[in-house]
Amino acid sequence: MRFDVVTLFPELFGPHLAHGVTRRAFERAVDVRLWQLRDFGDEPHRRVDDRPYGGGPGMVLLAEPLLRALEAIRSDRGAAAPLVHFTPTGRRIDQAVVQAFADGPGAILLCGRYEGIDQRFVDRHVDVELSLGDFVLSGGELPALALLDAVARLQPGVLGDQASHEQDSFSDGLLDCPHYSRPETLALSPREGEDAGAEAGLARVPAVLLSGDHARIARWRRERSLELTWRRRPDLIAAAEASGALSKADLRFLASLQL
Ligand SMILES: C[S@@+](CC[C@H](N)C(=O)[O-])C[C@H]1O[C@@H](n2cnc3c(N)ncnc32)[C@H](O)[C@@H]1O
């Protein structure tokens, strides 16, 4: 799998690709090549932007340097790959989008800057426009990194335990359940912990998680996941129901929440 990233700020990518659980994926499975757009700029100053026709604030990324960059990447890559442009006007990235890229051969990722890029380049060459969310960033580098990270962690062998991304939010259409670790009883402030008998100010791990009863634990986690999704993202519950992903026990539990 290969991703070619066109950006004015390739240095923003290095630290992320070299650290964390995804590092191995970027070393072995997900080949990321960075292309400095300025290398394809108009001489004599390798210019890549200019003022917008019609006036108004800001600058626009010029189509010609983008065309030269794309030609160089396509001839280097050989095989066809979709061209992705990051823009707030694009389709919102979700886990289904990430999974589609994780299952594919990679892509060319185009990071915009300034007011955006010349629309004629978009109309002629861009295959898909993606947004990170309903807010405006100063460039497409963070959305590109977000997509690369999410794709990398789905590669086999990247996460220590393969089940861990299968339990993550969205992989089964629901939000994840809450997680707990040591100690079993947490003093919410150090002073309250001094009085071993005091119950106020102590937070306990839900008893079911200490029971050793795996079926009960699995049901408890499923219900917490259903409850959180129902409260925060009813749209996801509706989609899960429509796709038949909810069991009879799930539906009974959801009905009990509405009483
Ligand atoms: C300042 S923004 C341009 C915003 C554009 N004028 C608009 O209002 O839609 C500069 C660049 O950041 C990137 N960008 C900003 N917000 C984004 C988002 N939510 N998702 C994806 N890319 C984004 C795009 O590549 C965009 O070309």
PDB file of N, CA, C and O in Angstrom, residues 180 204-221 223-224:
ATOM      1  N   TYR A 180     -11.473   0.573  32.490  1.00  0.00           N
ATOM      2  CA  TYR A 180     -10.939   0.808  33.843  1.00  0.00           C
ATOM      3  C   TYR A 180      -9.670   0.004  34.025  1.00  0.00           C
ATOM      4  O   TYR A 180      -9.527  -1.073  33.456  1.00  0.00           O
ATOM      5  N   ARG A 204     -14.948   3.419  42.673  1.00  0.00           N
ATOM      6  CA  ARG A 204     -14.693   1.980  42.534  1.00  0.00           C
ATOM      7  C   ARG A 204     -14.875   1.542  41.089  1.00  0.00           C
ATOM      8  O   ARG A 204     -15.705   2.095  40.364  1.00  0.00           O
ATOM      9  N   VAL A 205     -14.125   0.519  40.736  1.00  0.00           N
ATOM     10  CA  VAL A 205     -14.323  -0.114  39.431  1.00  0.00           C
ATOM     11  C   VAL A 205     -15.666  -0.850  39.481  1.00  0.00           C
ATOM     12  O   VAL A 205     -15.977  -1.476  40.499  1.00  0.00           O
ATOM     13  N   PRO A 206     -16.499  -0.784  38.422  1.00  0.00           N
ATOM     14  CA  PRO A 206     -17.769  -1.526  38.432  1.00  0.00           C
ATOM     15  C   PRO A 206     -17.528  -2.997  38.796  1.00  0.00           C
ATOM     16  O   PRO A 206     -16.648  -3.656  38.222  1.00  0.00           O
ATOM     17  N   ALA A 207     -18.315  -3.498  39.776  1.00  0.00           N
ATOM     18  CA  ALA A 207     -18.066  -4.823  40.350  1.00  0.00           C
ATOM     19  C   ALA A 207     -18.064  -5.927  39.305  1.00  0.00           C
ATOM     20  O   ALA A 207     -17.282  -6.876  39.397  1.00  0.00           O
ATOM     21  N   VAL A 208     -18.901  -5.807  38.296  1.00  0.00           N
ATOM     22  CA  VAL A 208     -19.004  -6.872  37.291  1.00  0.00           C
ATOM     23  C   VAL A 208     -17.652  -7.142  36.625  1.00  0.00           C
ATOM     24  O   VAL A 208     -17.332  -8.284  36.282  1.00  0.00           O
ATOM     25  N   LEU A 209     -16.815  -6.105  36.485  1.00  0.00           N
ATOM     26  CA  LEU A 209     -15.527  -6.281  35.806  1.00  0.00           C
ATOM     27  C   LEU A 209     -14.548  -7.091  36.649  1.00  0.00           C
ATOM     28  O   LEU A 209     -13.525  -7.564  36.149  1.00  0.00           O
ATOM     29  N   LEU A 210     -14.857  -7.230  37.952  1.00  0.00           N
ATOM     30  CA  LEU A 210     -13.985  -8.003  38.846  1.00  0.00           C
ATOM     31  C   LEU A 210     -14.550  -9.409  39.066  1.00  0.00           C
ATOM     32  O   LEU A 210     -13.975 -10.198  39.798  1.00  0.00           O
ATOM     33  N   SER A 211     -15.687  -9.707  38.432  1.00  0.00           N
ATOM     34  CA  SER A 211     -16.401 -10.957  38.737  1.00  0.00           C
ATOM     35  C   SER A 211     -15.770 -12.183  38.079  1.00  0.00           C
ATOM     36  O   SER A 211     -16.002 -13.308  38.522  1.00  0.00           O
ATOM     37  N   GLY A 212     -15.004 -11.993  37.012  1.00  0.00           N
ATOM     38  CA  GLY A 212     -14.444 -13.144  36.307  1.00  0.00           C
ATOM     39  C   GLY A 212     -15.467 -13.855  35.426  1.00  0.00           C
ATOM     40  O   GLY A 212     -15.140 -14.843  34.771  1.00  0.00           O
ATOM     41  N   ASP A 213     -16.689 -13.360  35.400  1.00  0.00           N
ATOM     42  CA  ASP A 213     -17.761 -13.985  34.599  1.00  0.00           C
ATOM     43  C   ASP A 213     -17.746 -13.330  33.211  1.00  0.00           C
ATOM     44  O   ASP A 213     -18.280 -12.234  33.006  1.00  0.00           O
ATOM     45  N   HIS A 214     -17.109 -14.011  32.251  1.00  0.00           N
ATOM     46  CA  HIS A 214     -16.848 -13.372  30.954  1.00  0.00           C
ATOM     47  C   HIS A 214     -18.122 -13.037  30.190  1.00  0.00           C
ATOM     48  O   HIS A 214     -18.190 -12.017  29.498  1.00  0.00           O
ATOM     49  N   ALA A 215     -19.141 -13.883  30.327  1.00  0.00           N
ATOM     50  CA  ALA A 215     -20.399 -13.606  29.614  1.00  0.00           C
ATOM     51  C   ALA A 215     -21.049 -12.346  30.194  1.00  0.00           C
ATOM     52  O   ALA A 215     -21.527 -11.480  29.452  1.00  0.00           O
ATOM     53  N   ARG A 216     -21.056 -12.242  31.520  1.00  0.00           N
ATOM     54  CA  ARG A 216     -21.659 -11.046  32.149  1.00  0.00           C
ATOM     55  C   ARG A 216     -20.861  -9.791  31.788  1.00  0.00           C
ATOM     56  O   ARG A 216     -21.421  -8.723  31.542  1.00  0.00           O
ATOM     57  N   ILE A 217     -19.544  -9.929  31.763  1.00  0.00           N
ATOM     58  CA  ILE A 217     -18.691  -8.777  31.425  1.00  0.00           C
ATOM     59  C   ILE A 217     -18.978  -8.328  29.982  1.00  0.00           C
ATOM     60  O   ILE A 217     -19.153  -7.139  29.703  1.00  0.00           O
ATOM     61  N   ALA A 218     -19.069  -9.297  29.092  1.00  0.00           N
ATOM     62  CA  ALA A 218     -19.332  -8.960  27.685  1.00  0.00           C
ATOM     63  C   ALA A 218     -20.680  -8.273  27.554  1.00  0.00           C
ATOM     64  O   ALA A 218     -20.820  -7.285  26.822  1.00  0.00           O
ATOM     65  N   ARG A 219     -21.692  -8.764  28.276  1.00  0.00           N
ATOM     66  CA  ARG A 219     -23.034  -8.148  28.208  1.00  0.00           C
ATOM     67  C   ARG A 219     -23.001  -6.743  28.798  1.00  0.00           C
ATOM     68  O   ARG A 219     -23.586  -5.807  28.255  1.00  0.00           O
ATOM     69  N   TRP A 220     -22.290  -6.590  29.927  1.00  0.00           N
ATOM     70  CA  TRP A 220     -22.190  -5.267  30.567  1.00  0.00           C
ATOM     71  C   TRP A 220     -21.534  -4.268  29.600  1.00  0.00           C
ATOM     72  O   TRP A 220     -22.005  -3.149  29.429  1.00  0.00           O
ATOM     73  N   ARG A 221     -20.456  -4.713  28.961  1.00  0.00           N
ATOM     74  CA  ARG A 221     -19.759  -3.812  28.026  1.00  0.00           C
ATOM     75  C   ARG A 221     -20.664  -3.453  26.851  1.00  0.00           C
ATOM     76  O   ARG A 221     -20.705  -2.300  26.420  1.00  0.00           O
ATOM     77  N   GLU A 223     -23.873  -3.329  26.840  1.00  0.00           N
ATOM     78  CA  GLU A 223     -24.936  -2.407  27.276  1.00  0.00           C
ATOM     79  C   GLU A 223     -24.400  -0.998  27.496  1.00  0.00           C
ATOM     80  O   GLU A 223     -25.072  -0.017  27.168  1.00  0.00           O
ATOM     81  N   ARG A 224     -23.178  -0.905  28.029  1.00  0.00           N
ATOM     82  CA  ARG A 224     -22.607   0.454  28.207  1.00  0.00           C
ATOM     83  C   ARG A 224     -22.396   1.098  26.833  1.00  0.00           C
ATOM     84  O   ARG A 224     -22.611   2.279  26.636  1.00  0.00           O
TER      85      ARG A 224
END
